[in-house]
Short mmCIF file of C-alpha atoms and ligand atoms in Angstrom, two decimals:
data_model
loop_
_atom_site.label_atom_id
_atom_site.label_comp_id
_atom_site.label_asym_id
_atom_site.label_seq_id
_atom_site.Cartn_x
_atom_site.Cartn_y
_atom_site.Cartn_z
CA MET J 642 0.00 0.00 0.00
CA ALA J 643 1.41 3.40 -0.98
CA GLU J 644 1.65 6.41 1.35
CA PHE J 645 -1.32 8.14 -0.27
CA ASP J 646 -3.51 5.05 0.06
CA LEU J 647 -2.69 4.89 3.76
CA ILE J 648 -3.55 8.57 4.24
CA GLU J 649 -6.77 8.00 2.29
CA LYS J 650 -7.62 5.08 4.58
CA LEU J 651 -6.96 7.19 7.66
CA LEU J 652 -9.06 10.06 6.47
CA GLN J 653 -11.93 7.79 5.42
CA GLY J 654 -12.00 6.34 8.92
CA ALA J 655 -11.51 9.50 10.92
CA ALA J 656 -12.73 12.44 8.80
CA ARG J 657 -15.40 14.76 10.16
CA THR J 658 -16.55 18.07 8.84
CA ARG J 659 -16.86 21.29 10.79
CA ALA J 660 -17.94 24.69 9.57
CA ASP J 661 -14.77 26.27 11.00
CA VAL J 662 -12.51 24.07 8.83
CA VAL J 663 -12.00 26.45 5.90
CA LEU J 664 -9.68 23.94 4.19
CA GLY J 665 -9.16 20.38 5.46
CA PRO J 666 -6.59 17.69 4.56
CA GLY J 667 -5.32 17.32 1.01
CA ASP J 668 -3.48 20.59 0.46
CA ASP J 669 -0.12 21.70 1.86
CA ALA J 670 -1.73 22.93 5.07
CA ALA J 671 -5.14 23.24 6.67
CA VAL J 672 -6.91 26.58 7.12
CA LEU J 673 -8.98 27.04 10.26
CA ALA J 674 -11.26 29.86 11.40
CA VAL J 675 -10.82 31.03 15.00
CA PRO J 676 -14.05 32.70 16.15
CA GLN J 677 -14.09 36.26 17.51
CA GLY J 678 -13.43 36.43 21.22
CA GLN J 679 -11.73 33.04 21.38
CA GLU J 680 -8.06 32.11 21.78
CA LEU J 681 -6.35 29.16 20.07
CA VAL J 682 -4.91 26.55 22.48
CA ALA J 683 -2.31 24.09 21.10
CA ALA J 684 -0.70 20.94 22.54
CA VAL J 685 1.40 18.12 21.09
CA ASP J 686 2.37 14.72 22.48
CA THR J 687 4.12 11.71 20.98
CA MET J 688 3.88 8.00 21.82
CA VAL J 689 6.78 5.72 20.88
CA GLU J 690 6.52 1.92 20.81
CA GLY J 691 8.51 0.40 23.65
CA VAL J 692 8.62 3.73 25.52
CA HIS J 693 5.00 4.81 25.90
CA PHE J 694 3.24 1.58 24.96
CA LEU J 695 4.06 -2.12 24.78
CA PRO J 696 4.75 -3.74 21.40
CA GLY J 697 1.58 -5.49 20.21
CA THR J 698 -0.85 -2.84 21.54
CA GLY J 699 -3.90 -2.78 19.24
CA GLY J 700 -4.35 -0.08 16.59
CA ALA J 701 -7.76 1.04 17.87
CA ASP J 702 -6.43 1.53 21.41
CA LEU J 703 -3.45 3.49 20.08
CA GLY J 704 -5.65 5.72 17.90
CA TRP J 705 -7.87 6.51 20.89
CA LYS J 706 -5.01 7.05 23.32
CA ILE J 707 -2.82 9.33 21.21
CA LEU J 708 -5.78 11.68 20.86
CA ALA J 709 -6.84 11.25 24.51
CA VAL J 710 -3.46 12.22 25.98
CA ASN J 711 -3.49 15.41 23.93
CA LEU J 712 -7.11 16.25 24.76
CA SER J 713 -6.15 15.81 28.42
CA ASP J 714 -3.66 18.67 28.01
CA LEU J 715 -6.42 20.83 26.52
CA ALA J 716 -8.74 19.81 29.39
CA ALA J 717 -6.15 20.97 31.93
CA MET J 718 -6.22 24.43 30.28
CA GLY J 719 -10.02 24.55 30.33
CA ALA J 720 -10.16 24.46 26.51
CA THR J 721 -12.67 22.91 24.10
CA PRO J 722 -11.02 20.61 21.51
CA THR J 723 -11.81 21.43 17.90
CA TRP J 724 -9.11 20.23 15.47
CA ALA J 725 -6.13 17.84 15.39
CA LEU J 726 -3.16 16.91 13.20
CA LEU J 727 -1.79 13.35 13.27
CA THR J 728 1.78 12.24 12.57
CA LEU J 729 2.31 8.55 11.99
CA THR J 730 5.54 6.65 11.61
CA LEU J 731 4.88 3.05 10.59
CA PRO J 732 7.33 0.18 10.07
CA ALA J 733 5.20 -1.16 7.18
CA ALA J 734 2.20 -0.10 5.11
CA ASP J 735 -0.31 -2.14 7.14
CA GLY J 736 -3.78 -1.12 5.93
CA LYS J 737 -5.63 -3.09 8.60
CA PHE J 738 -3.62 -1.49 11.40
CA VAL J 739 -4.24 1.99 9.95
CA ALA J 740 -7.98 1.32 9.60
CA GLU J 741 -8.15 0.21 13.26
CA LEU J 742 -6.15 3.23 14.32
CA ALA J 743 -8.52 5.54 12.43
CA GLU J 744 -11.49 3.84 14.08
CA GLY J 745 -10.10 4.33 17.62
CA PHE J 746 -9.19 7.94 16.86
CA ALA J 747 -12.63 8.65 15.37
CA ALA J 748 -14.45 7.10 18.33
CA LEU J 749 -12.98 9.72 20.69
CA ALA J 750 -12.93 12.57 18.14
CA GLY J 751 -16.66 12.04 17.52
CA ARG J 752 -17.51 12.79 21.13
CA TYR J 753 -16.16 16.31 20.77
CA ARG J 754 -16.93 16.81 17.07
CA LEU J 755 -13.18 17.25 16.61
CA ALA J 756 -11.95 17.29 12.99
CA LEU J 757 -8.71 15.67 11.79
CA VAL J 758 -7.38 18.43 9.53
CA GLY J 759 -3.97 17.11 8.49
CA GLY J 760 -0.83 15.25 9.44
CA ASP J 761 2.21 13.46 8.14
CA THR J 762 2.94 9.81 7.34
CA THR J 763 6.43 8.32 7.23
CA ARG J 764 8.19 4.96 7.50
CA GLY J 765 10.22 3.94 10.54
CA ALA J 766 9.85 2.52 14.05
CA LEU J 767 6.21 2.74 15.21
CA GLN J 768 5.41 6.14 16.65
CA LEU J 769 2.31 8.35 16.79
CA GLY J 770 1.89 12.02 17.47
CA VAL J 771 -1.07 14.37 17.68
CA THR J 772 -1.18 18.13 17.67
CA ALA J 773 -4.46 19.02 19.34
CA LEU J 774 -5.99 22.45 18.80
CA GLY J 775 -8.79 23.90 20.86
CA LEU J 776 -10.57 27.10 21.76
CA LEU J 777 -10.87 29.09 24.92
CA PRO J 778 -12.85 32.28 25.58
CA ARG J 779 -10.31 35.11 25.62
CA GLY J 780 -8.43 35.38 28.93
CA LYS J 781 -10.10 32.32 30.50
CA ARG J 782 -7.08 30.00 30.51
CA LEU J 783 -6.47 27.70 33.44
CA THR J 784 -2.74 27.31 34.17
CA ARG J 785 -0.29 25.62 36.53
CA ALA J 786 0.59 28.97 38.08
CA GLY J 787 -1.88 30.70 40.38
CA ALA J 788 -2.25 28.38 43.38
CA ARG J 789 -2.14 30.30 46.66
CA VAL J 790 -0.97 29.24 50.11
CA GLY J 791 -4.03 27.87 51.93
CA ASP J 792 -5.81 26.62 48.79
CA ASP J 793 -7.10 23.06 48.94
CA ILE J 794 -5.72 20.49 46.46
CA PHE J 795 -8.16 18.24 44.62
CA VAL J 796 -7.96 15.44 42.10
CA THR J 797 -10.71 14.06 39.84
CA GLY J 798 -11.56 10.35 39.56
CA SER J 799 -9.10 7.77 40.87
CA LEU J 800 -5.31 7.41 40.70
CA GLY J 801 -3.00 4.51 39.84
CA ASP J 802 -5.39 2.46 37.71
CA ALA J 803 -3.50 2.75 34.42
CA ALA J 804 -0.17 1.98 36.10
CA GLY J 805 -1.81 -1.03 37.74
CA GLY J 806 -3.08 -2.15 34.33
CA LEU J 807 0.42 -1.82 32.89
CA ARG J 808 1.79 -4.02 35.66
CA CYS J 809 -0.71 -6.72 34.66
CA LEU J 810 0.83 -6.74 31.15
CA ASP J 811 4.50 -6.25 31.95
CA ALA J 812 6.37 -9.48 31.14
CA ASP J 813 9.32 -8.33 33.27
CA ASP J 814 7.14 -7.87 36.33
CA PRO J 815 7.36 -10.88 38.69
CA ASP J 816 3.76 -10.21 39.79
CA ALA J 817 2.32 -10.08 36.27
CA SER J 818 1.37 -13.74 35.93
CA ARG J 819 -0.31 -13.70 39.34
CA LEU J 820 -2.25 -10.59 38.31
CA LEU J 821 -3.18 -12.04 34.92
CA ALA J 822 -4.55 -15.17 36.53
CA ARG J 823 -6.75 -13.22 38.94
CA ALA J 824 -9.87 -11.12 39.12
CA THR J 825 -10.67 -10.69 35.44
CA ASP J 826 -13.23 -7.96 36.03
CA SER J 827 -10.86 -5.77 38.05
CA ARG J 828 -8.05 -6.42 35.61
CA GLU J 829 -10.23 -5.42 32.65
CA ARG J 830 -11.15 -2.18 34.42
CA LEU J 831 -7.50 -1.29 34.96
CA LEU J 832 -6.59 -2.19 31.37
CA ALA J 833 -9.44 0.01 30.10
CA ARG J 834 -7.97 2.91 32.08
CA LEU J 835 -4.55 2.20 30.52
CA HIS J 836 -5.73 1.85 26.92
CA ARG J 837 -8.75 4.18 26.77
CA PRO J 838 -8.14 7.17 29.03
CA ASP J 839 -11.05 9.57 29.24
CA PRO J 840 -9.89 13.20 28.99
CA ARG J 841 -11.66 15.43 31.54
CA ILE J 842 -12.84 18.05 29.07
CA GLU J 843 -16.18 18.87 30.75
CA ALA J 844 -14.53 19.02 34.19
CA GLY J 845 -11.94 21.45 32.76
CA HIS J 846 -14.77 23.74 31.65
CA LEU J 847 -16.28 23.77 35.14
CA LEU J 848 -12.86 24.51 36.69
CA ARG J 849 -12.24 27.51 34.45
CA ASP J 850 -13.80 30.14 36.70
CA VAL J 851 -13.10 28.42 40.02
CA ALA J 852 -9.70 26.68 40.18
CA SER J 853 -6.62 28.77 40.98
CA ALA J 854 -4.30 26.30 39.17
CA CYS J 855 -4.65 23.01 37.27
CA ILE J 856 -2.50 20.27 35.69
CA ASP J 857 -3.38 16.93 34.16
CA VAL J 858 -1.83 13.88 35.83
CA SER J 859 0.12 12.20 33.04
CA ASP J 860 3.51 11.40 34.61
CA GLY J 861 2.27 10.54 38.11
CA LEU J 862 0.66 12.67 40.81
CA LEU J 863 3.89 13.53 42.64
CA ALA J 864 5.73 14.65 39.52
CA ASP J 865 2.80 16.65 38.19
CA LEU J 866 1.84 18.26 41.48
CA MET J 867 5.49 19.28 41.84
CA HIS J 868 5.22 21.06 38.48
CA LEU J 869 2.14 22.89 39.71
CA CYS J 870 3.91 23.88 42.94
CA ALA J 871 6.98 25.13 41.05
CA ALA J 872 4.84 27.19 38.66
CA SER J 873 2.81 28.66 41.53
CA GLY J 874 5.76 29.27 43.87
CA THR J 875 4.24 27.25 46.70
CA GLY J 876 4.71 23.94 48.50
CA ALA J 877 2.09 21.25 49.12
CA ARG J 878 1.09 18.84 51.89
CA LEU J 879 -0.43 15.67 50.52
CA GLU J 880 -2.57 13.46 52.77
CA LEU J 881 -1.87 9.91 51.63
CA ALA J 882 -4.94 8.33 53.21
CA ARG J 883 -7.14 10.59 51.06
CA LEU J 884 -5.73 9.59 47.66
CA PRO J 885 -8.69 8.21 45.68
CA ARG J 886 -8.15 4.61 44.63
CA SER J 887 -10.59 2.44 42.70
CA ALA J 888 -12.10 -0.79 43.99
CA ALA J 889 -10.38 -2.58 41.09
CA LEU J 890 -6.95 -1.34 42.19
CA ALA J 891 -7.62 -2.38 45.79
CA ASP J 892 -8.75 -5.78 44.53
CA LEU J 893 -5.47 -6.54 42.75
CA PHE J 894 -2.84 -4.78 44.86
CA ASP J 895 -2.15 -4.48 48.56
CA GLU J 896 -2.40 -1.11 50.32
CA GLU J 897 1.30 -0.23 49.99
CA GLN J 898 1.45 -1.15 46.28
CA ALA J 899 -1.79 0.70 45.50
CA LEU J 900 -0.47 3.81 47.25
CA GLU J 901 2.79 3.68 45.31
CA LEU J 902 0.86 3.33 42.00
CA ALA J 903 -1.45 6.21 42.94
CA LEU J 904 1.49 8.47 43.83
CA ALA J 905 3.97 7.74 41.07
CA GLY J 906 2.19 5.65 38.40
CA GLY J 907 1.63 7.58 35.18
CA ASP J 908 -1.11 7.66 32.52
CA ASP J 909 -4.05 8.57 34.79
CA TYR J 910 -5.13 11.69 32.85
CA GLU J 911 -7.10 12.98 35.81
CA LEU J 912 -7.04 16.70 36.65
CA CYS J 913 -5.21 17.88 39.78
CA PHE J 914 -6.28 21.40 40.73
CA THR J 915 -6.27 23.88 43.57
CA ALA J 916 -9.09 26.12 44.81
CA SER J 917 -10.03 28.06 47.90
CA ALA J 918 -12.25 26.09 50.30
CA GLU J 919 -15.20 28.50 49.71
CA SER J 920 -15.12 28.33 45.93
CA ALA J 921 -14.57 24.56 45.91
CA GLU J 922 -17.82 23.73 47.66
CA ALA J 923 -20.18 24.55 44.77
CA LEU J 924 -17.67 23.13 42.31
CA GLN J 925 -17.77 19.71 43.94
CA GLY J 926 -21.53 19.62 43.41
CA ASP J 927 -21.17 20.72 39.78
CA LEU J 928 -18.56 18.02 39.09
CA ALA J 929 -20.76 15.38 40.72
CA ARG J 930 -23.62 16.42 38.40
CA ILE J 931 -21.50 15.58 35.33
CA GLY J 932 -20.50 12.25 36.89
CA CYS J 933 -16.97 13.33 37.73
CA GLY J 934 -15.74 12.24 41.15
CA VAL J 935 -13.48 14.67 43.01
CA THR J 936 -11.47 14.30 46.22
CA ARG J 937 -9.61 16.80 48.39
CA ILE J 938 -6.11 15.39 48.83
CA GLY J 939 -4.15 18.14 50.58
CA ARG J 940 -3.35 21.81 50.94
CA MET J 941 -0.96 24.33 49.43
CA VAL J 942 1.57 25.63 51.94
CA ALA J 943 4.37 28.20 52.03
CA GLY J 944 7.80 27.05 50.89
CA GLU J 945 8.58 24.62 48.13
CA GLY J 946 8.29 20.91 47.36
CA LEU J 947 5.92 18.24 48.62
CA THR J 948 5.40 16.83 52.09
CA LEU J 949 3.64 13.46 52.32
CA ILE J 950 1.52 12.90 55.43
CA ALA J 951 0.62 9.31 56.34
CA GLY J 952 -2.71 8.30 57.92
CA ASP J 953 -1.24 8.51 61.44
CA GLY J 954 -0.02 12.08 60.85
CA SER J 955 3.66 11.17 60.40
CA GLU J 956 5.74 12.39 57.46
CA ARG J 957 6.73 9.93 54.72
CA PRO J 958 9.79 10.19 52.46
CA ILE J 959 9.29 10.43 48.70
CA ARG J 960 10.63 7.30 47.00
CA ARG J 961 9.84 7.76 43.35
CA ARG J 962 8.24 10.79 41.75
CA GLY J 963 6.93 9.42 38.53
CA PHE J 964 7.95 8.82 34.97
CA GLU J 965 10.81 10.90 33.56
CA HIS J 966 12.57 10.48 30.24
CA PHE J 967 16.39 10.68 30.26
CA VAL J 968 16.57 9.82 33.97
CA PRO J 969 18.07 6.40 34.73
P1 ADP U 1106 3.34 17.63 1.97
O1 ADP U 1106 4.37 16.82 1.25
O2 ADP U 1106 2.94 18.88 1.27
O3 ADP U 1106 3.67 17.87 3.41
P2 ADP U 1106 1.84 15.20 2.33
O4 ADP U 1106 1.96 14.40 1.12
O5 ADP U 1106 2.72 14.87 3.51
O6 ADP U 1106 1.99 16.73 1.97
O7 ADP U 1106 0.34 15.17 2.84
C1 ADP U 1106 -0.73 15.36 1.95
C2 ADP U 1106 -1.97 15.72 2.73
O8 ADP U 1106 -2.37 14.61 3.53
C3 ADP U 1106 -1.76 16.90 3.65
O9 ADP U 1106 -2.91 17.72 3.62
C4 ADP U 1106 -1.61 16.26 5.01
O10 ADP U 1106 -2.07 17.10 6.04
C5 ADP U 1106 -2.46 15.00 4.88
N1 ADP U 1106 -1.92 13.92 5.73
C6 ADP U 1106 -0.74 13.26 5.60
N2 ADP U 1106 -0.56 12.35 6.59
C7 ADP U 1106 -1.65 12.45 7.37
C8 ADP U 1106 -2.05 11.80 8.58
N3 ADP U 1106 -1.30 10.88 9.19
N4 ADP U 1106 -3.24 12.17 9.11
C9 ADP U 1106 -4.00 13.12 8.53
N5 ADP U 1106 -3.69 13.77 7.41
C10 ADP U 1106 -2.52 13.45 6.84
MG1 MG U 1107 3.67 20.57 0.97
#
């Protein structure tokens, strides 16, 4: 299959029209109309086989996830996704794989009426990238900076599920065969969190006028909360007993393991945000109404860095922050 046939296949599977796409794929570049009063929000993320996903991961899951991780970045800014560009590097011209990838991508894109407006296709080791574009009412951005001392820290949903799912699949993990043999329902839930993350777009909209700072949890709560602290010029106290963990995670891992996954496991794509206690009260009700769980997990304090507080009130050392490239 030639390059153009592959692109054709992708676009057949994932194309969607929008009135604000002045010129879609097929020319040298796309032309997009940004409405009056809105700002353009842009994010890009890459997934490399063997680094971000295991060899053998299905095309539909990859198509969904490469879009989801980028939409999660838009969610953390409070933006509404509108358009995306897709870069694909494929070891071979595998039409079936590309069709599955387009199907997974389209399934998530359809939820937000997002249009695939262009991309690039090359040969090489398997790698996917999306540039996600979205819109935000002028001046309404939600950023990592802006948390104040005394603000409460919250996180949506539950933490550690995707990292738990990855452990079920990791051939190098001594526990993997035990996990694979057990609790199929819980395991499937964790694997769904790993392969089909659900970007918190609607939650991001609700946070826009209320949160003082926000970040999406992609590299692990500790690592990402540290970014938020650094950007805001504050420290944070995290109450470990409060970290929200799913029933599925508790089913497959003991308390210590589950805590470690919730703190440092990546790929959750939940939103971690700060807000004053007064403004957070109504927000919690609004999030509940859209089916988004939210938990208070700590407080912003003066100084810098994170302090972990165990259930008995004692301080705990930080063992591992989260995923970092280029760090042994
Ligand atoms: P050029 O050589 O001018 O960069 P290409 O031949 O790479 O153009 O691409 C032709 C058209 O197909 C462009 O409009 C491009 O955006 C689109 N396209 C190429 N690869 C992809 C892809 N993976 N996903 C979506 N559109 C793509
Ligand atoms: Mg060109």
